[in-house]
């Protein structure tokens, strides 16, 4: 099969398109004929060798976690899918495998593709959509009527978070660059903040949940805008969030206090099915900045690495 592979850590020039062996599904797995994948920051951070676990990567390596396509083959004990089913998934192998014509994934990490989306649009959803959903529902415990601030509201996770928060009945303020203010309001934010002009950590409002999808703030930075008992959720792992989380937990034993939590998207087919229902109901939608052919995977990574993508970068595979 055709795949984009890297033979070592480094820049986008490490990619090459070559023929590799097609994988086979094991017990509980499905083989997906991939029509589209998407680019997430974890992909290029792994490529650059910037993540701790990426140091154990075995080359040649196929990156990418988001896929949308059709079930080609099912392994033993698969009871949720049949060959020909249109699916989308957050791949559950350690380093991905989406930038290829075929990929394997456990049936519990996949769901039927939303009917109203193309394969390219569906590929934009899994990792970012799951992260946004689980950040708000599970980590932030966001409830109807509560106030949410999303830092990075125009990006991959952020643009889903704004929409999901509206579905959950929350009131949303989005932080983005000046050029994306209208876009974020169209997603459902009742107010926007241009980080190029204002420091959102000094905003006049207070929030029940602050979701930082950029990773450039902390619980301490957001102390002024986070209400008593509020939750700061970040997508960026690091020692500071664990220290602040532990400190907040100890303080919570003596009464309501602000909390810091890290979200790492979990591969849950049931959550993907929930997102698919909301999409088909017209409640949320993925936004694609651009779709690149697999042969232009280098350009796709560079576009994501720029930090200015609106919505998602998608790769058309076949």
PDB file of C-alpha atoms in Angstrom:
ATOM      1  CA  UNK A   1       0.000   0.000   0.000  1.00  0.00           C
ATOM      2  CA  UNK A   2       1.022   3.625  -0.476  1.00  0.00           C
ATOM      3  CA  UNK A   3       1.969   5.568   2.659  1.00  0.00           C
ATOM      4  CA  UNK A   4       3.756   8.694   3.848  1.00  0.00           C
ATOM      5  CA  UNK A   5       6.590   7.536   6.117  1.00  0.00           C
ATOM      6  CA  UNK A   6       9.463   9.061   8.037  1.00  0.00           C
ATOM      7  CA  UNK A   7      12.783   7.356   8.681  1.00  0.00           C
ATOM      8  CA  UNK A   8      13.816   9.529  11.598  1.00  0.00           C
ATOM      9  CA  UNK A   9      12.916  12.589  13.621  1.00  0.00           C
ATOM     10  CA  UNK A  10      13.233  16.025  12.063  1.00  0.00           C
ATOM     11  CA  UNK A  11      11.496  18.503   9.789  1.00  0.00           C
ATOM     12  CA  UNK A  12       8.730  17.969   7.276  1.00  0.00           C
ATOM     13  CA  UNK A  13      11.379  17.003   4.707  1.00  0.00           C
ATOM     14  CA  UNK A  14      11.659  13.660   6.502  1.00  0.00           C
ATOM     15  CA  UNK A  15       8.473  12.503   4.764  1.00  0.00           C
ATOM     16  CA  UNK A  16       8.573  10.294   1.699  1.00  0.00           C
ATOM     17  CA  UNK A  17       5.825   8.466  -0.155  1.00  0.00           C
ATOM     18  CA  UNK A  18       6.581   4.776  -0.591  1.00  0.00           C
ATOM     19  CA  UNK A  19       5.035   1.332  -0.828  1.00  0.00           C
ATOM     20  CA  UNK A  20       4.810  -0.529   2.484  1.00  0.00           C
ATOM     21  CA  UNK A  21       3.186  -3.744   3.644  1.00  0.00           C
ATOM     22  CA  UNK A  22      -0.545  -3.568   4.253  1.00  0.00           C
ATOM     23  CA  UNK A  23      -1.538  -4.287   7.892  1.00  0.00           C
ATOM     24  CA  UNK A  24      -3.949  -7.052   8.879  1.00  0.00           C
ATOM     25  CA  UNK A  25      -6.641  -6.776  11.548  1.00  0.00           C
ATOM     26  CA  UNK A  26      -6.217  -8.779  14.719  1.00  0.00           C
ATOM     27  CA  UNK A  27      -8.827  -9.845  17.239  1.00  0.00           C
ATOM     28  CA  UNK A  28     -11.332  -7.062  17.834  1.00  0.00           C
ATOM     29  CA  UNK A  29      -9.824  -4.906  15.088  1.00  0.00           C
ATOM     30  CA  UNK A  30     -11.044  -3.579  11.756  1.00  0.00           C
ATOM     31  CA  UNK A  31      -9.011  -2.780   8.658  1.00  0.00           C
ATOM     32  CA  UNK A  32     -10.029   0.594   7.243  1.00  0.00           C
ATOM     33  CA  UNK A  33      -9.482   1.623   3.638  1.00  0.00           C
ATOM     34  CA  UNK A  34      -8.510   5.197   4.365  1.00  0.00           C
ATOM     35  CA  UNK A  35     -10.070   7.969   2.276  1.00  0.00           C
ATOM     36  CA  UNK A  36      -8.848  10.852   4.420  1.00  0.00           C
ATOM     37  CA  UNK A  37      -6.777  11.657   7.497  1.00  0.00           C
ATOM     38  CA  UNK A  38      -6.087  14.884   9.344  1.00  0.00           C
ATOM     39  CA  UNK A  39      -3.095  16.634  10.884  1.00  0.00           C
ATOM     40  CA  UNK A  40      -2.933  17.307  14.617  1.00  0.00           C
ATOM     41  CA  UNK A  41      -0.130  18.965  16.618  1.00  0.00           C
ATOM     42  CA  UNK A  42       0.745  15.609  18.185  1.00  0.00           C
ATOM     43  CA  UNK A  43       1.666  14.385  14.685  1.00  0.00           C
ATOM     44  CA  UNK A  44       4.321  16.989  13.961  1.00  0.00           C
ATOM     45  CA  UNK A  45       5.538  17.036  17.565  1.00  0.00           C
ATOM     46  CA  UNK A  46       6.125  13.295  17.257  1.00  0.00           C
ATOM     47  CA  UNK A  47       7.827  13.804  13.885  1.00  0.00           C
ATOM     48  CA  UNK A  48      10.162  16.369  15.429  1.00  0.00           C
ATOM     49  CA  UNK A  49      10.940  14.046  18.370  1.00  0.00           C
ATOM     50  CA  UNK A  50       9.584  16.575  20.845  1.00  0.00           C
ATOM     51  CA  UNK A  51       7.404  14.164  22.814  1.00  0.00           C
ATOM     52  CA  UNK A  52       8.899  11.844  25.406  1.00  0.00           C
ATOM     53  CA  UNK A  53       7.216   8.691  24.147  1.00  0.00           C
ATOM     54  CA  UNK A  54       8.198   9.451  20.540  1.00  0.00           C
ATOM     55  CA  UNK A  55      11.789   8.601  21.399  1.00  0.00           C
ATOM     56  CA  UNK A  56      10.838   4.930  21.357  1.00  0.00           C
ATOM     57  CA  UNK A  57       9.452   5.100  17.833  1.00  0.00           C
ATOM     58  CA  UNK A  58      10.481   2.363  15.418  1.00  0.00           C
ATOM     59  CA  UNK A  59      11.266   3.561  11.922  1.00  0.00           C
ATOM     60  CA  UNK A  60      10.047   3.695   9.220  1.00  0.00           C
ATOM     61  CA  UNK A  61       7.060   5.282  10.937  1.00  0.00           C
ATOM     62  CA  UNK A  62       3.598   6.187   9.640  1.00  0.00           C
ATOM     63  CA  UNK A  63       2.097   9.092  11.576  1.00  0.00           C
ATOM     64  CA  UNK A  64      -1.479  10.349  11.935  1.00  0.00           C
ATOM     65  CA  UNK A  65      -4.319   9.379  14.274  1.00  0.00           C
ATOM     66  CA  UNK A  66      -7.498  10.544  12.514  1.00  0.00           C
ATOM     67  CA  UNK A  67      -9.021   8.434   9.747  1.00  0.00           C
ATOM     68  CA  UNK A  68     -12.247   8.287   7.775  1.00  0.00           C
ATOM     69  CA  UNK A  69     -12.926   5.545   5.264  1.00  0.00           C
ATOM     70  CA  UNK A  70     -14.617   2.213   4.720  1.00  0.00           C
ATOM     71  CA  UNK A  71     -14.216  -1.085   6.522  1.00  0.00           C
ATOM     72  CA  UNK A  72     -12.202  -3.360   4.249  1.00  0.00           C
ATOM     73  CA  UNK A  73     -11.901  -6.377   6.545  1.00  0.00           C
ATOM     74  CA  UNK A  74     -12.835  -7.363  10.087  1.00  0.00           C
ATOM     75  CA  UNK A  75     -10.841  -9.439  12.530  1.00  0.00           C
ATOM     76  CA  UNK A  76     -12.083 -12.136  14.893  1.00  0.00           C
ATOM     77  CA  UNK A  77     -14.600 -11.078  17.576  1.00  0.00           C
ATOM     78  CA  UNK A  78     -15.653  -7.912  15.739  1.00  0.00           C
ATOM     79  CA  UNK A  79     -19.397  -7.472  16.139  1.00  0.00           C
ATOM     80  CA  UNK A  80     -19.993  -3.757  15.562  1.00  0.00           C
ATOM     81  CA  UNK A  81     -18.938  -3.405  11.925  1.00  0.00           C
ATOM     82  CA  UNK A  82     -19.091  -5.169   8.592  1.00  0.00           C
ATOM     83  CA  UNK A  83     -17.022  -4.735   5.404  1.00  0.00           C
ATOM     84  CA  UNK A  84     -18.245  -1.713   3.476  1.00  0.00           C
ATOM     85  CA  UNK A  85     -19.361   0.284   6.525  1.00  0.00           C
ATOM     86  CA  UNK A  86     -18.340   3.977   6.364  1.00  0.00           C
ATOM     87  CA  UNK A  87     -16.433   4.752   9.570  1.00  0.00           C
ATOM     88  CA  UNK A  88     -14.271   7.293  11.276  1.00  0.00           C
ATOM     89  CA  UNK A  89     -11.825   6.645  14.109  1.00  0.00           C
ATOM     90  CA  UNK A  90      -9.094   7.865  16.432  1.00  0.00           C
ATOM     91  CA  UNK A  91      -6.400   5.238  15.807  1.00  0.00           C
ATOM     92  CA  UNK A  92      -5.341   3.369  18.929  1.00  0.00           C
ATOM     93  CA  UNK A  93      -1.794   2.379  17.941  1.00  0.00           C
ATOM     94  CA  UNK A  94       0.974   4.179  19.826  1.00  0.00           C
ATOM     95  CA  UNK A  95       2.172   6.397  16.967  1.00  0.00           C
ATOM     96  CA  UNK A  96      -0.835   6.412  14.637  1.00  0.00           C
ATOM     97  CA  UNK A  97      -0.731   5.041  11.094  1.00  0.00           C
ATOM     98  CA  UNK A  98      -3.317   7.226   9.335  1.00  0.00           C
ATOM     99  CA  UNK A  99      -1.167   8.557   6.500  1.00  0.00           C
ATOM    100  CA  UNK A 100      -1.610   5.395   4.473  1.00  0.00           C
ATOM    101  CA  UNK A 101      -4.122   3.671   2.214  1.00  0.00           C
ATOM    102  CA  UNK A 102      -5.030   1.200   4.980  1.00  0.00           C
ATOM    103  CA  UNK A 103      -5.008   1.362   8.777  1.00  0.00           C
ATOM    104  CA  UNK A 104      -6.088  -0.948  11.591  1.00  0.00           C
ATOM    105  CA  UNK A 105      -8.004   0.145  14.656  1.00  0.00           C
ATOM    106  CA  UNK A 106      -9.836  -1.517  17.528  1.00  0.00           C
ATOM    107  CA  UNK A 107     -13.587  -1.505  17.008  1.00  0.00           C
ATOM    108  CA  UNK A 108     -14.036   0.318  20.327  1.00  0.00           C
ATOM    109  CA  UNK A 109     -12.159   3.333  18.957  1.00  0.00           C
ATOM    110  CA  UNK A 110     -14.318   3.693  15.830  1.00  0.00           C
ATOM    111  CA  UNK A 111     -17.878   4.690  14.936  1.00  0.00           C
ATOM    112  CA  UNK A 112     -20.010   5.056  11.837  1.00  0.00           C
ATOM    113  CA  UNK A 113     -19.187   8.167   9.876  1.00  0.00           C
ATOM    114  CA  UNK A 114     -21.647  11.065  10.201  1.00  0.00           C
ATOM    115  CA  UNK A 115     -23.977  10.797   7.225  1.00  0.00           C
ATOM    116  CA  UNK A 116     -23.957  14.476   6.356  1.00  0.00           C
ATOM    117  CA  UNK A 117     -20.155  14.702   6.155  1.00  0.00           C
ATOM    118  CA  UNK A 118     -17.765  13.812   3.356  1.00  0.00           C
ATOM    119  CA  UNK A 119     -14.840  11.561   4.247  1.00  0.00           C
ATOM    120  CA  UNK A 120     -12.548  14.609   4.266  1.00  0.00           C
ATOM    121  CA  UNK A 121     -14.826  16.428   6.705  1.00  0.00           C
ATOM    122  CA  UNK A 122     -15.249  13.358   8.907  1.00  0.00           C
ATOM    123  CA  UNK A 123     -11.481  12.869   9.168  1.00  0.00           C
ATOM    124  CA  UNK A 124     -11.227  16.277  10.841  1.00  0.00           C
ATOM    125  CA  UNK A 125     -13.343  15.230  13.817  1.00  0.00           C
ATOM    126  CA  UNK A 126     -11.989  12.342  15.939  1.00  0.00           C
ATOM    127  CA  UNK A 127      -8.975  13.511  17.959  1.00  0.00           C
ATOM    128  CA  UNK A 128      -9.932  17.196  18.202  1.00  0.00           C
ATOM    129  CA  UNK A 129     -13.641  16.534  18.675  1.00  0.00           C
ATOM    130  CA  UNK A 130     -13.096  13.919  21.378  1.00  0.00           C
ATOM    131  CA  UNK A 131     -10.588  16.135  23.176  1.00  0.00           C
ATOM    132  CA  UNK A 132     -13.006  19.070  23.182  1.00  0.00           C
ATOM    133  CA  UNK A 133     -15.959  16.944  24.350  1.00  0.00           C
ATOM    134  CA  UNK A 134     -14.041  15.229  27.134  1.00  0.00           C
ATOM    135  CA  UNK A 135     -12.370  18.478  28.222  1.00  0.00           C
ATOM    136  CA  UNK A 136     -15.705  20.196  28.776  1.00  0.00           C
ATOM    137  CA  UNK A 137     -17.959  17.340  29.863  1.00  0.00           C
ATOM    138  CA  UNK A 138     -15.561  15.183  31.884  1.00  0.00           C
ATOM    139  CA  UNK A 139     -12.732  17.449  33.061  1.00  0.00           C
ATOM    140  CA  UNK A 140     -14.490  20.797  33.234  1.00  0.00           C
ATOM    141  CA  UNK A 141     -17.855  19.329  34.274  1.00  0.00           C
ATOM    142  CA  UNK A 142     -19.434  22.150  32.279  1.00  0.00           C
ATOM    143  CA  UNK A 143     -23.138  22.556  33.064  1.00  0.00           C
ATOM    144  CA  UNK A 144     -26.021  24.374  31.442  1.00  0.00           C
ATOM    145  CA  UNK A 145     -25.913  28.105  32.068  1.00  0.00           C
ATOM    146  CA  UNK A 146     -22.258  28.164  33.106  1.00  0.00           C
ATOM    147  CA  UNK A 147     -19.675  30.463  31.565  1.00  0.00           C
ATOM    148  CA  UNK A 148     -16.756  29.094  29.545  1.00  0.00           C
ATOM    149  CA  UNK A 149     -13.691  30.795  28.102  1.00  0.00           C
ATOM    150  CA  UNK A 150     -11.855  29.008  25.277  1.00  0.00           C
ATOM    151  CA  UNK A 151      -8.284  30.094  24.564  1.00  0.00           C
ATOM    152  CA  UNK A 152      -7.501  29.146  20.961  1.00  0.00           C
ATOM    153  CA  UNK A 153     -11.157  29.162  19.919  1.00  0.00           C
ATOM    154  CA  UNK A 154     -10.472  29.107  16.168  1.00  0.00           C
ATOM    155  CA  UNK A 155      -8.131  26.101  16.183  1.00  0.00           C
ATOM    156  CA  UNK A 156      -8.752  22.373  15.875  1.00  0.00           C
ATOM    157  CA  UNK A 157      -9.849  21.600  19.436  1.00  0.00           C
ATOM    158  CA  UNK A 158     -11.059  25.128  20.113  1.00  0.00           C
ATOM    159  CA  UNK A 159     -13.541  25.417  17.258  1.00  0.00           C
ATOM    160  CA  UNK A 160     -15.186  22.156  18.386  1.00  0.00           C
ATOM    161  CA  UNK A 161     -15.184  23.304  22.022  1.00  0.00           C
ATOM    162  CA  UNK A 162     -17.120  26.482  21.235  1.00  0.00           C
ATOM    163  CA  UNK A 163     -19.810  24.482  19.433  1.00  0.00           C
ATOM    164  CA  UNK A 164     -19.999  21.647  21.968  1.00  0.00           C
ATOM    165  CA  UNK A 165     -20.321  24.145  24.805  1.00  0.00           C
ATOM    166  CA  UNK A 166     -23.351  25.642  23.079  1.00  0.00           C
ATOM    167  CA  UNK A 167     -24.887  22.170  22.776  1.00  0.00           C
ATOM    168  CA  UNK A 168     -24.321  21.723  26.524  1.00  0.00           C
ATOM    169  CA  UNK A 169     -26.114  25.018  27.170  1.00  0.00           C
ATOM    170  CA  UNK A 170     -23.108  27.060  28.276  1.00  0.00           C
ATOM    171  CA  UNK A 171     -22.273  30.688  27.518  1.00  0.00           C
ATOM    172  CA  UNK A 172     -19.017  30.996  25.612  1.00  0.00           C
ATOM    173  CA  UNK A 173     -16.303  33.610  25.226  1.00  0.00           C
ATOM    174  CA  UNK A 174     -13.663  32.786  22.614  1.00  0.00           C
ATOM    175  CA  UNK A 175     -10.064  33.995  22.459  1.00  0.00           C
ATOM    176  CA  UNK A 176      -8.472  34.183  19.008  1.00  0.00           C
ATOM    177  CA  UNK A 177      -6.522  36.480  16.704  1.00  0.00           C
ATOM    178  CA  UNK A 178      -8.160  39.550  15.241  1.00  0.00           C
ATOM    179  CA  UNK A 179      -8.768  37.949  11.851  1.00  0.00           C
ATOM    180  CA  UNK A 180     -10.743  35.092  13.442  1.00  0.00           C
ATOM    181  CA  UNK A 181     -13.113  37.111  15.617  1.00  0.00           C
ATOM    182  CA  UNK A 182     -16.096  36.848  13.281  1.00  0.00           C
ATOM    183  CA  UNK A 183     -15.420  33.168  12.634  1.00  0.00           C
ATOM    184  CA  UNK A 184     -15.512  32.369  16.367  1.00  0.00           C
ATOM    185  CA  UNK A 185     -18.769  34.293  16.798  1.00  0.00           C
ATOM    186  CA  UNK A 186     -20.279  32.325  13.904  1.00  0.00           C
ATOM    187  CA  UNK A 187     -19.395  29.137  15.798  1.00  0.00           C
ATOM    188  CA  UNK A 188     -21.537  30.299  18.712  1.00  0.00           C
ATOM    189  CA  UNK A 189     -19.399  32.471  20.994  1.00  0.00           C
ATOM    190  CA  UNK A 190     -21.437  35.302  22.513  1.00  0.00           C
ATOM    191  CA  UNK A 191     -18.282  37.410  22.826  1.00  0.00           C
ATOM    192  CA  UNK A 192     -14.724  37.244  21.503  1.00  0.00           C
ATOM    193  CA  UNK A 193     -11.388  38.559  22.710  1.00  0.00           C
ATOM    194  CA  UNK A 194      -8.541  39.479  20.374  1.00  0.00           C
ATOM    195  CA  UNK A 195      -5.400  38.277  22.160  1.00  0.00           C
ATOM    196  CA  UNK A 196      -3.335  40.623  19.997  1.00  0.00           C
ATOM    197  CA  UNK A 197      -5.095  43.584  21.592  1.00  0.00           C
ATOM    198  CA  UNK A 198      -6.179  42.384  25.058  1.00  0.00           C
ATOM    199  CA  UNK A 199      -4.901  40.166  27.861  1.00  0.00           C
ATOM    200  CA  UNK A 200      -7.792  37.765  28.404  1.00  0.00           C
ATOM    201  CA  UNK A 201      -6.431  36.743  31.816  1.00  0.00           C
ATOM    202  CA  UNK A 202      -7.402  40.244  33.006  1.00  0.00           C
ATOM    203  CA  UNK A 203     -10.913  40.176  31.559  1.00  0.00           C
ATOM    204  CA  UNK A 204     -13.726  41.795  33.543  1.00  0.00           C
ATOM    205  CA  UNK A 205     -15.844  38.612  33.517  1.00  0.00           C
ATOM    206  CA  UNK A 206     -15.353  35.499  35.605  1.00  0.00           C
ATOM    207  CA  UNK A 207     -15.763  31.959  34.277  1.00  0.00           C
ATOM    208  CA  UNK A 208     -16.749  28.567  35.598  1.00  0.00           C
ATOM    209  CA  UNK A 209     -14.396  26.806  33.174  1.00  0.00           C
ATOM    210  CA  UNK A 210     -11.342  28.009  31.255  1.00  0.00           C
ATOM    211  CA  UNK A 211     -10.162  25.708  28.465  1.00  0.00           C
ATOM    212  CA  UNK A 212      -6.652  26.444  27.211  1.00  0.00           C
ATOM    213  CA  UNK A 213      -6.111  24.658  23.886  1.00  0.00           C
ATOM    214  CA  UNK A 214      -2.934  26.633  23.159  1.00  0.00           C
ATOM    215  CA  UNK A 215      -0.949  25.719  26.250  1.00  0.00           C
ATOM    216  CA  UNK A 216       0.384  29.194  27.013  1.00  0.00           C
ATOM    217  CA  UNK A 217      -1.362  29.834  30.344  1.00  0.00           C
ATOM    218  CA  UNK A 218      -1.748  28.169  33.730  1.00  0.00           C
ATOM    219  CA  UNK A 219      -4.174  28.026  36.625  1.00  0.00           C
ATOM    220  CA  UNK A 220      -2.172  30.766  38.296  1.00  0.00           C
ATOM    221  CA  UNK A 221      -2.360  32.983  35.199  1.00  0.00           C
ATOM    222  CA  UNK A 222      -6.140  32.567  35.089  1.00  0.00           C
ATOM    223  CA  UNK A 223      -6.748  33.046  38.805  1.00  0.00           C
ATOM    224  CA  UNK A 224      -8.277  36.494  38.278  1.00  0.00           C
ATOM    225  CA  UNK A 225     -10.923  35.308  35.782  1.00  0.00           C
ATOM    226  CA  UNK A 226     -11.722  31.884  37.243  1.00  0.00           C
ATOM    227  CA  UNK A 227     -14.633  31.827  39.659  1.00  0.00           C
ATOM    228  CA  UNK A 228     -14.569  30.112  43.037  1.00  0.00           C
ATOM    229  CA  UNK A 229     -14.750  26.369  42.451  1.00  0.00           C
ATOM    230  CA  UNK A 230     -13.930  26.889  38.761  1.00  0.00           C
ATOM    231  CA  UNK A 231     -11.874  24.538  36.626  1.00  0.00           C
ATOM    232  CA  UNK A 232      -8.852  25.320  34.464  1.00  0.00           C
ATOM    233  CA  UNK A 233      -8.419  22.660  31.760  1.00  0.00           C
ATOM    234  CA  UNK A 234      -5.351  22.442  29.542  1.00  0.00           C
ATOM    235  CA  UNK A 235      -4.437  20.233  26.597  1.00  0.00           C
ATOM    236  CA  UNK A 236      -0.703  20.633  27.211  1.00  0.00           C
ATOM    237  CA  UNK A 237       0.919  18.170  29.636  1.00  0.00           C
ATOM    238  CA  UNK A 238       3.714  19.418  31.857  1.00  0.00           C
ATOM    239  CA  UNK A 239       4.910  19.447  35.475  1.00  0.00           C
ATOM    240  CA  UNK A 240       3.176  22.747  36.283  1.00  0.00           C
ATOM    241  CA  UNK A 241      -0.351  21.477  35.641  1.00  0.00           C
ATOM    242  CA  UNK A 242       0.273  18.414  37.816  1.00  0.00           C
ATOM    243  CA  UNK A 243       1.716  20.504  40.652  1.00  0.00           C
ATOM    244  CA  UNK A 244      -1.152  22.981  40.482  1.00  0.00           C
ATOM    245  CA  UNK A 245      -3.675  20.158  40.211  1.00  0.00           C
ATOM    246  CA  UNK A 246      -2.282  18.448  43.315  1.00  0.00           C
ATOM    247  CA  UNK A 247      -2.205  21.727  45.249  1.00  0.00           C
ATOM    248  CA  UNK A 248      -5.792  22.478  44.265  1.00  0.00           C
ATOM    249  CA  UNK A 249      -6.883  18.989  45.306  1.00  0.00           C
ATOM    250  CA  UNK A 250      -5.396  19.402  48.772  1.00  0.00           C
ATOM    251  CA  UNK A 251      -7.056  22.812  49.100  1.00  0.00           C
ATOM    252  CA  UNK A 252     -10.395  21.342  48.015  1.00  0.00           C
ATOM    253  CA  UNK A 253     -10.398  19.150  51.117  1.00  0.00           C
ATOM    254  CA  UNK A 254     -11.014  22.307  53.132  1.00  0.00           C
ATOM    255  CA  UNK A 255     -13.695  23.848  50.889  1.00  0.00           C
ATOM    256  CA  UNK A 256     -14.456  24.962  47.321  1.00  0.00           C
ATOM    257  CA  UNK A 257     -11.369  25.955  45.376  1.00  0.00           C
ATOM    258  CA  UNK A 258     -10.161  26.415  41.819  1.00  0.00           C
ATOM    259  CA  UNK A 259      -8.905  23.269  40.119  1.00  0.00           C
ATOM    260  CA  UNK A 260      -6.428  22.481  37.329  1.00  0.00           C
ATOM    261  CA  UNK A 261      -6.909  19.469  35.082  1.00  0.00           C
ATOM    262  CA  UNK A 262      -5.211  18.009  32.023  1.00  0.00           C
ATOM    263  CA  UNK A 263      -7.252  16.538  29.186  1.00  0.00           C
ATOM    264  CA  UNK A 264      -5.856  13.819  26.933  1.00  0.00           C
ATOM    265  CA  UNK A 265      -8.435  12.669  24.405  1.00  0.00           C
ATOM    266  CA  UNK A 266      -9.559   9.090  25.017  1.00  0.00           C
ATOM    267  CA  UNK A 267     -10.405   6.775  22.133  1.00  0.00           C
ATOM    268  CA  UNK A 268     -14.096   6.124  22.751  1.00  0.00           C
ATOM    269  CA  UNK A 269     -16.306   4.899  19.949  1.00  0.00           C
ATOM    270  CA  UNK A 270     -19.408   5.811  21.960  1.00  0.00           C
ATOM    271  CA  UNK A 271     -18.246   9.423  22.171  1.00  0.00           C
ATOM    272  CA  UNK A 272     -17.555   9.435  18.432  1.00  0.00           C
ATOM    273  CA  UNK A 273     -21.106   8.159  17.904  1.00  0.00           C
ATOM    274  CA  UNK A 274     -22.415  11.012  20.077  1.00  0.00           C
ATOM    275  CA  UNK A 275     -20.461  13.566  18.027  1.00  0.00           C
ATOM    276  CA  UNK A 276     -21.823  11.972  14.839  1.00  0.00           C
ATOM    277  CA  UNK A 277     -25.402  12.390  16.116  1.00  0.00           C
ATOM    278  CA  UNK A 278     -24.818  16.049  16.922  1.00  0.00           C
ATOM    279  CA  UNK A 279     -23.245  16.580  13.506  1.00  0.00           C
ATOM    280  CA  UNK A 280     -26.138  14.915  11.691  1.00  0.00           C
ATOM    281  CA  UNK A 281     -28.537  17.028  13.760  1.00  0.00           C
ATOM    282  CA  UNK A 282     -26.729  20.161  12.578  1.00  0.00           C
ATOM    283  CA  UNK A 283     -25.554  21.122  16.065  1.00  0.00           C
ATOM    284  CA  UNK A 284     -21.813  21.033  15.372  1.00  0.00           C
ATOM    285  CA  UNK A 285     -19.662  20.966  12.258  1.00  0.00           C
ATOM    286  CA  UNK A 286     -15.971  20.579  11.437  1.00  0.00           C
ATOM    287  CA  UNK A 287     -14.302  23.471   9.632  1.00  0.00           C
ATOM    288  CA  UNK A 288     -11.562  22.642   7.137  1.00  0.00           C
ATOM    289  CA  UNK A 289      -8.930  25.210   6.306  1.00  0.00           C
ATOM    290  CA  UNK A 290      -7.493  23.162   3.472  1.00  0.00           C
ATOM    291  CA  UNK A 291      -7.362  19.637   2.059  1.00  0.00           C
ATOM    292  CA  UNK A 292      -3.996  18.381   0.766  1.00  0.00           C
ATOM    293  CA  UNK A 293      -3.324  15.242  -1.270  1.00  0.00           C
ATOM    294  CA  UNK A 294      -1.115  12.661   0.451  1.00  0.00           C
ATOM    295  CA  UNK A 295       1.734  13.657  -1.865  1.00  0.00           C
ATOM    296  CA  UNK A 296       1.706  17.102  -0.200  1.00  0.00           C
ATOM    297  CA  UNK A 297       1.931  15.829   3.373  1.00  0.00           C
ATOM    298  CA  UNK A 298       4.947  18.076   3.977  1.00  0.00           C
ATOM    299  CA  UNK A 299       2.925  21.179   3.146  1.00  0.00           C
ATOM    300  CA  UNK A 300       0.045  19.932   5.314  1.00  0.00           C
ATOM    301  CA  UNK A 301       2.356  19.603   8.320  1.00  0.00           C
ATOM    302  CA  UNK A 302       3.906  23.001   7.694  1.00  0.00           C
ATOM    303  CA  UNK A 303       0.450  24.594   7.574  1.00  0.00           C
ATOM    304  CA  UNK A 304      -0.435  23.048  10.934  1.00  0.00           C
ATOM    305  CA  UNK A 305       2.916  23.971  12.468  1.00  0.00           C
ATOM    306  CA  UNK A 306       2.396  27.622  11.562  1.00  0.00           C
ATOM    307  CA  UNK A 307      -0.059  27.856  14.454  1.00  0.00           C
ATOM    308  CA  UNK A 308      -2.520  29.912  12.415  1.00  0.00           C
ATOM    309  CA  UNK A 309      -4.798  27.210  11.003  1.00  0.00           C
ATOM    310  CA  UNK A 310      -8.513  27.942  11.191  1.00  0.00           C
ATOM    311  CA  UNK A 311     -10.194  24.663  12.059  1.00  0.00           C
ATOM    312  CA  UNK A 312      -8.460  21.581  10.701  1.00  0.00           C
ATOM    313  CA  UNK A 313      -5.896  20.577   8.070  1.00  0.00           C
ATOM    314  CA  UNK A 314      -6.956  17.420   6.200  1.00  0.00           C
ATOM    315  CA  UNK A 315      -5.076  14.980   3.973  1.00  0.00           C
ATOM    316  CA  UNK A 316      -6.884  13.159   1.148  1.00  0.00           C
ATOM    317  CA  UNK A 317      -5.503   9.632   0.861  1.00  0.00           C
ATOM    318  CA  UNK A 318      -7.645   7.730  -1.617  1.00  0.00           C
TER     319      UNK A 318
END
